[in-house]
Amino acid sequence: MENSGKNNKLLILVLLCISVLTIGIGVLLFCTLTPTVSSVKFAGDFGEENLIALNRQSVKGRITNPLINQYLYFKFDQQSLDEIKDKTEDSLRYSVCVTFKFDGKTKQSEKPFAFGFLYESDFDGPKKLKKQIPTRPLVAANLNECNKEFFKVSMMSRELPVGFFAFGKNKYSCLKAELLPSRIGFVKSGEESRINYFGFDTMGGTISFNGTAFDVNRSQDVNIKNRSSLIEQTFPGVLNIKMKSYNPEDYSKQPIVKIDYGGNILQLFRMPEEQEFNIQLSGLYNCNGKFSVLENSDLIESAVIIPNDFSVFDPDLPIKTDLGLVLSWPKENWRSSKYELFEWNNFPGALFFDFADYETQNKFFTRAAYFVEKSGYKGTIVSNEFCLTHHGYNAHDYKAADLARFFNALRSSPECFDEEIKLRNILLKNGVIVLGDDGNFKKGKGSVISISRESQEYQRKMLMAHESWHAIYFEDEDFRNAVSACYYMFDAGSMKFLKNYFKTTPSLNYDLNDEYLMQNEFMAYILQNNLKFVSTYFVNHASSPNAQYRMPDDCKYVIETKGAAFENAGAVLDEYVHSRWGLNCGRVFNVGLSH
């Protein structure tokens, strides 16, 4: 990681060099200014156009004798300017990105380099720069630290740029310029493995060539604004991180990348196949500050911040995120005061509600709970009064087929809650249920799960895991087969305890004749806790006075065997879910967050 003092020294050095430009620009321009077409091209959706060279060195885009000339000046032609204005007038979603090549063979103690924009106010005429241009944000670098021959630089700008310039005290070339979607951060490799990418916000900064850190000086630079609403809303960007592939054969040695982003400590648990993480900045408590890799930086291929899609302003569309961010997501960043809607990014279609309280959650799901799962009520629609006086669950999970059956049945009910209509519309909008040609609801793809902020923090983590395993079970046949094999090989005495616990616990009241439900709950109760706590969890339940009163012999068996059967089943399932998805007992997230 670069030393911050060293970075500051470099930036000061570059600014001193640029001050020479500010003081002596009149002499420089009168001696070298020869506006003409440059061989360097600018590319965008419109195609490619040649840049306008504002000095002789810019005609070919090369500095061959840095002892005499260190500057390249370029201006965009009118078609390019129109494209830039069209792309950037409402937001900072696009940036000018420039590719440079430098001669790393020269022997100098320092190789300062800088890049910045030119604006309309810098010109006295269409192609005539003023004798002096004011200080402005720059991207600075020491090319002694550059580990590749080529590198790309982009910087966001709040003012419409009409050109750009570069400075370097060594031989270097400008190869091309492009208008690309804005990205703040770094890319170590890409389509061209010889080229590194470094993106900056409107304040510029210093390039970290080793790809372990970057500054986010103005988090609002990646905000997008919803100007169509009566109240102007803003939404911050997404931190996209890509990592090298991971062999999950030895699941006990899963490498973890640790990152500090503005005081938010992120732990990235690498996955067997998917190696991309999209971290919503609205899920963090601070979007400003320094991004730095604390552990295993060699595993990161890129880390960039990009603007969100405008669909995030629709509260009926989920925010795609890793579940590790949901538990501590700042409530003030919710799009609705009563709940926030997420989608589990590793399992598309799994919608996740986090509710502000049980009351709201109950109106969304209690009637569905009795219709789908409760013994003695399955397939029936209970009344509003019943829902308000009976408990469903502290957390919920439902597959698409059951939701379609429920909403078809709800049509015949004389009453329902507004929240249930809201739920139905959200499910339709996101394809979890669909409306068939016959006018009936049919299953789509996905499921819905929920927890509440009214639950204690330790409960929320366990309930999130429990309900999330159900979401995977609904959709993945291979997982269901693995659970079934474990279920039928399970110790008979421990299974008797578990089923009696399901039957006699008033808040559960599961239908024991529903084999699909039994296997699903068997799996979720085992996988909801860390493996080292699985046996303790069941022994503690067997030791509770209520359980001892209801089923003393079953409880005695679990206590005497120390819950070993549950731990053994947990070990089997833990190894399975890790080899498939890089997850573990009690952990359904790949992004851990602390402050």
Coordinates of C-alpha atoms in Angstrom, one line a residue:
M1 CA 0.0 0.0 0.0
E2 CA 1.4 3.4 -0.8
N3 CA 2.5 5.7 1.9
S4 CA 0.2 8.7 2.2
G5 CA 3.1 11.0 2.9
K6 CA 4.8 9.9 -0.2
N7 CA 1.6 10.5 -2.2
N8 CA 1.3 14.0 -0.8
K9 CA 4.9 14.7 -1.7
L10 CA 4.3 13.5 -5.3
L11 CA 1.2 15.6 -5.6
I12 CA 3.0 18.7 -4.4
L13 CA 5.8 18.0 -6.9
V14 CA 3.3 17.7 -9.7
L15 CA 1.5 20.9 -8.6
L16 CA 4.9 22.8 -8.6
C17 CA 5.5 21.5 -12.1
I18 CA 2.1 22.6 -13.2
S19 CA 2.6 26.0 -11.6
V20 CA 5.3 26.5 -14.2
L21 CA 2.6 26.0 -16.8
T22 CA 0.4 28.6 -15.1
I23 CA 3.2 31.2 -14.8
G24 CA 4.9 30.6 -18.2
I25 CA 2.1 29.5 -20.3
G26 CA 2.2 32.5 -22.5
V27 CA 5.7 31.9 -23.7
L28 CA 5.0 28.2 -24.1
L29 CA 1.9 28.7 -26.1
F30 CA 3.3 31.4 -28.4
C31 CA 6.2 29.2 -29.1
T32 CA 4.5 25.9 -29.7
L33 CA 0.8 26.5 -30.3
T34 CA -0.1 25.2 -33.8
P35 CA -3.8 24.1 -33.8
T36 CA -4.3 21.2 -36.2
V37 CA -5.8 17.7 -36.4
S38 CA -4.1 15.2 -34.1
S39 CA -3.5 11.6 -35.0
V40 CA -4.9 10.8 -31.5
K41 CA -8.6 9.8 -31.8
F42 CA -11.6 10.3 -29.5
A43 CA -14.1 7.4 -29.5
G44 CA -17.7 7.3 -28.4
D45 CA -21.2 6.1 -29.5
F46 CA -20.8 8.4 -32.5
G47 CA -17.7 6.5 -33.7
E48 CA -14.2 8.0 -33.8
E49 CA -13.0 11.5 -34.4
N50 CA -9.5 13.0 -34.4
L51 CA -8.7 15.3 -31.5
I52 CA -7.6 18.8 -32.1
A53 CA -3.9 19.3 -31.3
L54 CA -3.2 22.6 -29.5
N55 CA 0.6 22.3 -29.6
R56 CA 3.1 20.7 -31.9
Q57 CA 3.7 17.7 -29.6
S58 CA 0.0 16.9 -29.6
V59 CA -0.1 16.4 -33.4
K60 CA 1.4 12.9 -32.9
G61 CA 0.5 12.8 -29.2
R62 CA 4.1 12.1 -28.1
I63 CA 6.7 13.8 -25.8
T64 CA 10.1 12.7 -27.2
N65 CA 12.3 15.3 -25.4
P66 CA 10.9 16.0 -21.9
L67 CA 13.8 18.3 -21.1
I68 CA 12.3 20.8 -23.6
N69 CA 8.6 20.0 -23.7
Q70 CA 6.5 18.1 -21.2
Y71 CA 2.9 19.0 -22.2
L72 CA 0.3 17.7 -24.5
Y73 CA -2.9 19.8 -25.1
F74 CA -6.0 18.5 -26.9
K75 CA -9.4 19.8 -27.6
F76 CA -12.5 17.9 -28.7
D77 CA -14.2 18.6 -32.0
Q78 CA -17.8 19.8 -32.1
Q79 CA -19.3 16.4 -32.6
S80 CA -17.4 14.9 -29.7
L81 CA -18.4 17.9 -27.5
D82 CA -22.1 17.3 -28.4
E83 CA -21.7 13.6 -27.4
I84 CA -20.0 14.5 -24.1
K85 CA -22.7 17.1 -23.3
D86 CA -25.5 14.7 -24.2
K87 CA -24.1 12.0 -21.9
T88 CA -23.2 14.1 -18.9
E89 CA -25.7 16.9 -18.7
D90 CA -27.9 15.2 -16.1
S91 CA -25.3 13.3 -14.1
L92 CA -21.7 12.2 -13.8
R93 CA -22.5 8.8 -15.4
Y94 CA -19.8 9.2 -18.1
S95 CA -16.2 10.2 -18.0
V96 CA -13.4 10.9 -20.5
C97 CA -10.9 8.1 -20.3
V98 CA -7.4 8.4 -21.8
T99 CA -4.9 5.7 -22.5
F100 CA -1.2 6.6 -22.1
K101 CA 2.1 4.8 -22.9
F102 CA 5.4 5.7 -21.2
D103 CA 9.0 4.9 -21.7
G104 CA 10.0 3.2 -18.4
K105 CA 13.7 2.9 -19.4
T106 CA 14.7 6.5 -18.7
K107 CA 16.8 6.9 -15.5
Q108 CA 15.3 9.7 -13.3
S109 CA 14.9 9.8 -9.6
E110 CA 11.3 11.1 -10.0
K111 CA 8.9 10.6 -13.0
P112 CA 6.0 13.0 -12.2
F113 CA 3.0 12.8 -14.4
A114 CA -0.3 14.7 -14.3
F115 CA -3.6 14.7 -16.2
G116 CA -6.4 17.3 -16.2
F117 CA -9.3 18.8 -18.1
L118 CA -9.5 22.0 -20.1
Y119 CA -12.7 24.1 -20.0
E120 CA -14.3 26.7 -22.3
S121 CA -13.2 29.4 -19.8
D122 CA -9.6 28.4 -20.5
F123 CA -9.8 29.7 -24.2
D124 CA -9.7 33.1 -25.8
G125 CA -10.8 31.7 -29.1
P126 CA -11.9 28.4 -30.6
K127 CA -8.4 27.0 -30.6
K128 CA -6.5 29.6 -28.5
L129 CA -5.7 28.9 -24.9
K130 CA -5.4 31.8 -22.5
K131 CA -2.0 32.9 -21.3
Q132 CA -2.9 31.7 -17.8
I133 CA -5.2 29.0 -16.7
P134 CA -6.3 28.6 -13.0
T135 CA -5.5 25.7 -10.7
R136 CA -7.8 22.7 -11.0
P137 CA -8.1 19.1 -9.8
L138 CA -5.5 16.8 -11.3
V139 CA -4.7 13.1 -11.4
A140 CA -1.0 12.8 -10.4
A141 CA 1.4 9.9 -10.5
N142 CA 5.0 8.8 -10.1
L143 CA 5.7 6.7 -13.2
N144 CA 8.6 5.1 -11.4
E145 CA 6.0 3.0 -9.7
C146 CA 4.1 2.0 -12.8
N147 CA 4.4 -1.7 -13.4
K148 CA 3.0 -1.8 -16.9
E149 CA 3.9 0.0 -20.1
F150 CA 0.3 1.2 -20.7
F151 CA -2.3 2.7 -18.3
K152 CA -5.7 4.3 -18.6
V153 CA -6.9 7.3 -16.6
S154 CA -10.4 8.8 -16.2
M155 CA -11.7 11.6 -14.1
M156 CA -15.2 12.9 -13.5
S157 CA -16.0 16.5 -14.1
R158 CA -18.9 18.7 -12.9
E159 CA -18.1 21.2 -15.6
L160 CA -18.3 20.3 -19.3
P161 CA -14.7 19.6 -20.4
V162 CA -13.8 20.8 -23.9
G163 CA -10.4 19.1 -23.9
F164 CA -7.6 17.8 -21.7
F165 CA -3.9 18.1 -21.1
A166 CA -1.1 15.9 -19.8
F167 CA 2.3 16.6 -18.2
G168 CA 5.3 14.3 -17.8
K169 CA 9.0 14.7 -17.1
N170 CA 9.8 11.6 -19.1
K171 CA 9.0 10.3 -22.6
Y172 CA 5.3 9.4 -22.9
S173 CA 2.5 9.1 -25.5
C174 CA -1.2 9.7 -25.6
L175 CA -2.7 6.8 -27.5
K176 CA -6.5 7.4 -27.5
A177 CA -9.4 9.0 -25.6
E178 CA -12.8 7.5 -25.0
L179 CA -16.1 8.5 -23.5
L180 CA -17.0 5.6 -21.1
P181 CA -19.3 5.0 -18.1
S182 CA -17.8 6.5 -15.0
R183 CA -15.8 4.3 -12.7
I184 CA -13.9 5.4 -9.6
G185 CA -11.2 2.9 -8.6
F186 CA -8.7 0.6 -10.3
V187 CA -8.7 -2.4 -12.7
K188 CA -5.5 -4.4 -12.7
S189 CA -6.3 -6.5 -15.7
G190 CA -8.9 -6.6 -18.4
E191 CA -9.2 -7.3 -22.1
E192 CA -5.7 -6.1 -22.5
S193 CA -3.6 -7.5 -19.6
R194 CA -0.9 -4.9 -20.3
I195 CA -3.1 -2.0 -19.3
N196 CA -4.1 -0.9 -15.9
Y197 CA -7.1 1.4 -15.3
F198 CA -7.4 4.2 -12.7
G199 CA -10.6 6.2 -12.3
F200 CA -11.1 9.3 -10.1
D201 CA -13.9 11.5 -8.9
T202 CA -14.1 15.2 -9.6
M203 CA -11.4 16.0 -7.0
G204 CA -8.7 13.9 -8.8
G205 CA -6.0 12.3 -6.7
T206 CA -2.9 10.2 -6.9
I207 CA -2.6 6.9 -8.8
S208 CA -1.8 3.8 -6.7
F209 CA -0.1 1.6 -9.3
N210 CA 0.0 -1.4 -7.0
G211 CA -3.8 -1.5 -7.0
T212 CA -4.5 -1.5 -3.2
A213 CA -6.0 1.9 -2.5
F214 CA -7.9 4.9 -3.9
D215 CA -9.6 8.0 -2.4
V216 CA -13.3 8.8 -2.7
N217 CA -13.2 12.5 -1.9
R218 CA -16.8 13.3 -2.9
S219 CA -19.3 10.5 -2.5
Q220 CA -22.0 12.6 -4.2
D221 CA -20.1 12.3 -7.5
V222 CA -21.6 8.8 -7.9
N223 CA -25.1 9.8 -6.7
I224 CA -27.9 9.7 -9.2
K225 CA -30.9 12.0 -8.8
N226 CA -34.5 11.2 -9.4
R227 CA -35.8 14.4 -10.9
S228 CA -39.2 12.9 -11.9
S229 CA -40.5 12.7 -8.4
L230 CA -42.0 15.6 -6.5
I231 CA -39.2 15.3 -3.9
E232 CA -35.8 15.1 -5.4
Q233 CA -34.2 11.8 -4.3
T234 CA -30.6 10.8 -4.5
F235 CA -29.0 7.3 -4.5
P236 CA -25.3 6.6 -4.1
G237 CA -23.3 4.2 -6.3
V238 CA -22.2 0.6 -6.2
L239 CA -18.7 -0.7 -5.3
N240 CA -18.0 -3.5 -7.8
I241 CA -15.1 -5.9 -6.8
K242 CA -13.8 -8.7 -8.9
M243 CA -11.4 -11.4 -7.6
K244 CA -9.4 -14.3 -8.9
S245 CA -11.0 -17.7 -9.1
Y246 CA -11.0 -20.0 -6.1
N247 CA -10.7 -23.8 -5.8
P248 CA -13.1 -24.8 -3.0
E249 CA -11.7 -28.4 -2.5
D250 CA -10.3 -27.5 0.9
Y251 CA -13.2 -25.6 2.3
S252 CA -11.6 -25.1 5.7
K253 CA -9.1 -22.7 4.1
Q254 CA -11.4 -20.3 2.3
P255 CA -9.4 -17.1 1.6
I256 CA -11.0 -13.9 2.9
V257 CA -10.2 -10.5 1.5
K258 CA -10.4 -7.7 4.1
I259 CA -11.1 -4.1 3.0
D260 CA -11.4 -0.8 4.8
Y261 CA -13.7 1.6 3.1
G262 CA -14.3 4.9 4.9
G263 CA -14.2 3.0 8.3
N264 CA -16.5 0.3 7.1
I265 CA -14.6 -3.0 7.4
L266 CA -15.6 -5.4 4.7
Q267 CA -14.8 -9.1 4.7
L268 CA -15.2 -10.8 1.3
F269 CA -15.6 -14.6 1.4
R270 CA -14.6 -15.8 -2.0
M271 CA -17.1 -18.1 -3.9
P272 CA -16.3 -21.2 -5.9
E273 CA -17.6 -19.8 -9.2
E274 CA -19.0 -16.3 -9.1
Q275 CA -16.1 -13.9 -8.2
E276 CA -17.9 -10.6 -8.5
F277 CA -19.2 -8.5 -5.5
N278 CA -21.6 -5.6 -5.9
I279 CA -21.8 -3.6 -2.7
Q280 CA -24.4 -0.9 -2.5
L281 CA -22.9 2.2 -0.9
S282 CA -26.4 3.1 0.6
G283 CA -25.8 0.0 2.8
L284 CA -22.8 1.6 4.5
Y285 CA -22.7 4.4 7.1
N286 CA -20.0 6.4 5.3
C287 CA -19.4 6.6 1.6
N288 CA -16.5 9.0 1.8
G289 CA -12.9 8.3 2.6
K290 CA -10.2 5.9 1.6
F291 CA -10.6 2.5 0.0
S292 CA -7.7 0.3 1.1
V293 CA -7.1 -3.5 1.0
L294 CA -6.0 -4.8 4.4
E295 CA -5.5 -8.5 3.6
N296 CA -5.0 -10.6 0.5
S297 CA -4.8 -7.6 -1.9
D298 CA -3.2 -10.0 -4.5
L299 CA -6.6 -11.7 -5.0
I300 CA -8.3 -8.5 -6.2
E301 CA -8.4 -7.9 -9.9
S302 CA -10.5 -4.7 -9.8
A303 CA -12.4 -2.4 -7.5
V304 CA -14.5 0.4 -9.0
I305 CA -17.4 2.5 -7.9
I306 CA -20.1 2.9 -10.6
P307 CA -23.4 4.9 -10.5
N308 CA -26.6 2.9 -9.9
D309 CA -29.3 2.2 -12.4
F310 CA -32.3 4.6 -12.1
S311 CA -34.5 1.6 -11.3
V312 CA -33.4 1.9 -7.6
F313 CA -35.9 4.7 -7.2
D314 CA -38.8 2.3 -7.6
P315 CA -39.5 0.8 -4.1
D316 CA -41.4 -2.1 -5.7
L317 CA -38.1 -3.2 -7.4
P318 CA -35.6 -4.8 -5.0
I319 CA -32.1 -3.5 -4.3
K320 CA -29.8 -6.3 -5.4
T321 CA -27.3 -7.0 -2.6
D322 CA -25.4 -9.5 -0.6
L323 CA -27.4 -10.4 2.5
G324 CA -24.4 -9.5 4.8
L325 CA -25.3 -5.8 4.3
V326 CA -29.0 -6.1 5.1
L327 CA -28.8 -6.6 8.9
S328 CA -27.0 -3.3 9.5
W329 CA -28.4 -1.4 6.5
P330 CA -29.0 2.2 7.7
K331 CA -32.8 2.5 8.2
E332 CA -32.6 6.2 7.2
N333 CA -31.5 4.9 3.7
W334 CA -34.6 2.8 3.3
R335 CA -36.9 3.8 0.4
S336 CA -40.0 3.1 2.5
S337 CA -40.5 3.9 6.2
K338 CA -42.1 0.5 6.9
Y339 CA -39.7 -1.9 5.1
E340 CA -37.0 -2.2 2.5
L341 CA -37.1 -4.7 -0.3
F342 CA -33.9 -6.5 -1.4
E343 CA -33.0 -9.3 -3.8
W344 CA -30.3 -11.8 -2.9
N345 CA -27.7 -11.1 -5.5
N346 CA -26.3 -14.7 -5.4
F347 CA -29.8 -16.2 -6.0
P348 CA -31.8 -14.1 -8.4
G349 CA -35.5 -14.1 -7.7
A350 CA -35.2 -14.5 -3.9
L351 CA -36.9 -11.4 -2.6
F352 CA -36.0 -10.3 0.9
F353 CA -38.2 -8.0 3.1
D354 CA -36.7 -6.3 6.2
F355 CA -39.6 -4.9 8.1
A356 CA -39.5 -2.1 10.7
D357 CA -41.8 -4.0 13.1
Y358 CA -43.8 -7.2 13.5
E359 CA -47.1 -5.4 13.0
T360 CA -46.3 -4.5 9.4
Q361 CA -44.8 -8.0 8.7
N362 CA -47.9 -9.7 10.1
K363 CA -50.2 -7.8 7.8
F364 CA -48.1 -8.9 4.8
F365 CA -47.7 -12.5 5.7
T366 CA -49.7 -13.9 8.7
R367 CA -52.7 -15.0 6.6
A368 CA -50.3 -16.7 4.1
A369 CA -48.5 -18.5 7.0
Y370 CA -51.7 -20.2 8.1
F371 CA -52.8 -20.9 4.5
V372 CA -49.4 -22.5 3.6
E373 CA -48.0 -24.2 6.7
K374 CA -50.1 -24.2 9.9
S375 CA -51.6 -27.5 10.9
G376 CA -55.4 -27.4 10.9
Y377 CA -55.5 -24.3 8.7
K378 CA -53.7 -25.2 5.5
G379 CA -55.6 -24.2 2.4
T380 CA -58.0 -22.0 4.3
I381 CA -58.3 -18.2 4.3
V382 CA -58.6 -16.8 7.9
S383 CA -60.2 -13.5 8.7
N384 CA -58.6 -10.1 9.4
E385 CA -59.6 -10.3 13.0
F386 CA -57.9 -13.7 13.2
C387 CA -54.7 -12.3 11.7
L388 CA -54.6 -9.5 14.2
T389 CA -55.1 -11.8 17.2
H390 CA -53.0 -14.8 16.2
H391 CA -49.2 -15.1 15.7
G392 CA -47.8 -16.3 12.4
Y393 CA -44.0 -16.3 12.6
N394 CA -41.2 -13.9 13.5
A395 CA -39.8 -14.5 10.0
H396 CA -41.3 -15.9 6.8
D397 CA -40.5 -17.8 3.7
Y398 CA -42.7 -18.9 0.8
K399 CA -42.1 -20.4 -2.6
A400 CA -43.7 -19.1 -5.8
A401 CA -46.2 -22.0 -6.2
D402 CA -47.6 -21.5 -2.7
L403 CA -47.9 -17.7 -3.2
A404 CA -49.8 -18.2 -6.4
R405 CA -52.2 -20.6 -4.7
F406 CA -52.6 -18.2 -1.8
F407 CA -53.5 -15.2 -3.9
N408 CA -55.9 -17.2 -6.0
A409 CA -57.7 -18.2 -2.8
L410 CA -57.6 -14.7 -1.4
R411 CA -59.8 -13.5 -4.3
S412 CA -62.8 -15.2 -2.7
S413 CA -62.2 -13.6 0.7
P414 CA -64.4 -10.6 1.5
E415 CA -61.5 -8.9 3.3
C416 CA -57.8 -8.5 3.1
F417 CA -55.1 -6.1 4.1
D418 CA -53.7 -3.3 1.9
E419 CA -50.3 -4.8 2.6
E420 CA -51.3 -8.1 1.0
I421 CA -52.4 -6.3 -2.2
K422 CA -49.0 -4.5 -2.1
L423 CA -47.3 -7.8 -1.7
R424 CA -49.2 -9.3 -4.6
N425 CA -48.3 -6.4 -6.9
I426 CA -44.6 -6.6 -5.9
L427 CA -44.5 -10.3 -6.6
L428 CA -46.2 -9.8 -10.0
K429 CA -43.8 -6.9 -10.9
N430 CA -40.8 -9.1 -10.1
G431 CA -42.1 -12.3 -11.7
V432 CA -42.3 -14.4 -8.6
I433 CA -46.0 -15.0 -9.6
V434 CA -47.5 -14.4 -13.0
L435 CA -51.0 -13.9 -14.3
G436 CA -52.0 -16.8 -16.6
D437 CA -54.2 -16.6 -19.7
D438 CA -57.1 -18.0 -17.6
G439 CA -56.9 -15.1 -15.2
N440 CA -55.4 -17.2 -12.4
F441 CA -52.1 -16.6 -10.7
K442 CA -49.4 -19.1 -11.5
K443 CA -45.9 -19.6 -10.1
G444 CA -43.1 -17.7 -11.7
K445 CA -39.5 -17.9 -10.5
G446 CA -38.2 -17.2 -7.1
S447 CA -39.5 -16.9 -3.5
V448 CA -40.1 -14.3 -0.8
I449 CA -38.5 -14.2 2.7
S450 CA -38.6 -11.7 5.5
I451 CA -37.4 -10.7 8.9
S452 CA -38.2 -7.8 11.2
R453 CA -36.1 -5.1 13.0
E454 CA -38.2 -5.8 16.1
S455 CA -36.3 -9.1 16.6
Q456 CA -33.2 -9.0 18.7
E457 CA -29.9 -8.7 16.8
Y458 CA -28.8 -12.2 17.5
Q459 CA -32.2 -13.5 16.4
R460 CA -32.1 -11.5 13.2
K461 CA -28.9 -13.1 12.1
M462 CA -30.2 -16.6 12.9
L463 CA -33.6 -15.9 11.3
M464 CA -32.0 -14.5 8.2
A465 CA -29.9 -17.7 7.8
H466 CA -32.9 -19.9 8.5
E467 CA -35.2 -18.2 5.9
S468 CA -32.5 -17.8 3.3
W469 CA -31.7 -21.5 3.3
H470 CA -35.4 -22.1 2.6
A471 CA -35.1 -19.8 -0.5
I472 CA -32.3 -22.0 -1.9
Y473 CA -34.2 -25.1 -1.1
F474 CA -37.2 -23.9 -3.0
E475 CA -35.2 -23.4 -6.2
D476 CA -32.3 -26.0 -6.2
E477 CA -33.2 -29.6 -6.8
D478 CA -29.7 -30.9 -6.2
F479 CA -29.8 -29.2 -2.8
R480 CA -33.1 -30.8 -2.0
N481 CA -31.7 -34.2 -2.9
A482 CA -28.7 -33.7 -0.6
V483 CA -31.0 -32.7 2.2
S484 CA -33.3 -35.7 1.6
A485 CA -30.4 -38.1 1.8
C486 CA -29.3 -36.5 5.1
Y487 CA -32.8 -36.6 6.4
Y488 CA -33.4 -40.3 5.8
M489 CA -30.1 -41.3 7.3
F490 CA -30.7 -39.1 10.4
D491 CA -30.7 -40.7 13.9
A492 CA -34.2 -41.9 14.8
G493 CA -34.2 -40.7 18.4
S494 CA -33.1 -37.2 17.4
M495 CA -35.7 -37.1 14.6
K496 CA -38.4 -38.0 17.0
F497 CA -37.4 -35.1 19.3
L498 CA -37.3 -32.7 16.3
K499 CA -40.8 -33.6 15.0
N500 CA -42.4 -33.5 18.4
Y501 CA -40.7 -30.1 18.9
F502 CA -42.3 -28.9 15.6
K503 CA -45.7 -30.3 16.6
T504 CA -45.9 -29.2 20.3
T505 CA -44.4 -25.7 20.0
P506 CA -47.4 -23.4 19.7
S507 CA -45.6 -20.7 17.6
L508 CA -44.6 -23.4 15.0
N509 CA -47.5 -25.9 14.7
Y510 CA -46.0 -27.4 11.5
D511 CA -48.0 -30.1 9.6
L512 CA -45.9 -33.3 10.2
N513 CA -47.6 -35.0 7.3
D514 CA -46.1 -32.6 4.8
E515 CA -42.8 -34.4 4.0
Y516 CA -41.6 -31.5 1.8
L517 CA -42.1 -29.1 4.8
M518 CA -40.4 -31.5 7.2
Q519 CA -37.3 -31.9 5.2
N520 CA -37.1 -28.2 4.5
E521 CA -37.4 -27.3 8.2
F522 CA -35.0 -30.1 9.2
M523 CA -32.4 -28.5 7.0
A524 CA -33.0 -24.9 8.0
Y525 CA -32.9 -25.6 11.8
I526 CA -29.6 -27.3 11.4
L527 CA -28.0 -24.8 9.0
Q528 CA -29.2 -21.6 10.8
N529 CA -26.3 -21.7 13.3
N530 CA -22.5 -21.9 13.0
L531 CA -21.5 -25.5 13.0
K532 CA -19.8 -25.3 16.4
F533 CA -23.1 -24.2 18.0
V534 CA -25.4 -26.7 16.3
S535 CA -25.4 -29.4 19.0
T536 CA -25.5 -26.8 21.8
Y537 CA -28.6 -25.2 20.2
F538 CA -30.6 -28.4 20.3
V539 CA -29.4 -29.5 23.7
N540 CA -30.4 -26.1 25.1
H541 CA -33.9 -26.5 23.6
A542 CA -34.1 -30.0 25.0
S543 CA -33.2 -28.6 28.4
S544 CA -35.9 -25.9 28.5
P545 CA -38.7 -26.4 31.0
N546 CA -41.4 -26.2 28.4
A547 CA -39.9 -28.8 26.2
Q548 CA -39.1 -31.1 29.2
Y549 CA -42.8 -30.8 30.2
R550 CA -44.2 -31.6 26.7
M551 CA -41.8 -34.4 25.7
P552 CA -39.5 -35.5 28.6
D553 CA -38.2 -38.8 27.0
D554 CA -37.3 -37.1 23.7
C555 CA -35.5 -34.3 25.6
K556 CA -33.6 -36.8 27.7
Y557 CA -32.3 -38.6 24.6
V558 CA -30.9 -35.4 23.0
I559 CA -29.3 -34.3 26.3
E560 CA -27.7 -37.7 26.8
T561 CA -26.3 -37.9 23.2
K562 CA -25.2 -34.2 23.5
G563 CA -26.9 -33.4 20.2
A564 CA -24.3 -35.3 18.3
A565 CA -26.7 -36.4 15.5
F566 CA -27.5 -32.7 14.8
E567 CA -23.8 -31.8 14.6
N568 CA -23.0 -34.7 12.3
A569 CA -25.8 -33.7 10.0
G570 CA -24.6 -30.1 10.1
A571 CA -21.1 -31.2 9.1
V572 CA -22.4 -33.0 6.0
L573 CA -24.6 -30.1 5.0
D574 CA -21.9 -27.5 5.8
E575 CA -19.5 -29.2 3.4
Y576 CA -22.1 -29.4 0.7
V577 CA -23.2 -25.7 0.8
H578 CA -19.6 -24.6 0.9
S579 CA -18.6 -26.6 -2.1
R580 CA -21.6 -25.3 -4.0
W581 CA -21.7 -21.6 -3.0
G582 CA -18.9 -20.8 -0.6
L583 CA -21.4 -20.5 2.3
N584 CA -21.4 -22.2 5.7
C585 CA -23.7 -23.2 8.5
G586 CA -25.0 -19.9 10.0
R587 CA -23.5 -17.9 7.1
V588 CA -25.6 -17.1 4.1
F589 CA -23.6 -14.0 3.1
N590 CA -20.3 -13.5 1.2
V591 CA -19.8 -9.9 2.4
G592 CA -19.3 -9.4 6.1
L593 CA -19.5 -5.8 7.5
S594 CA -18.3 -4.2 10.7
H595 CA -17.5 -0.6 11.7

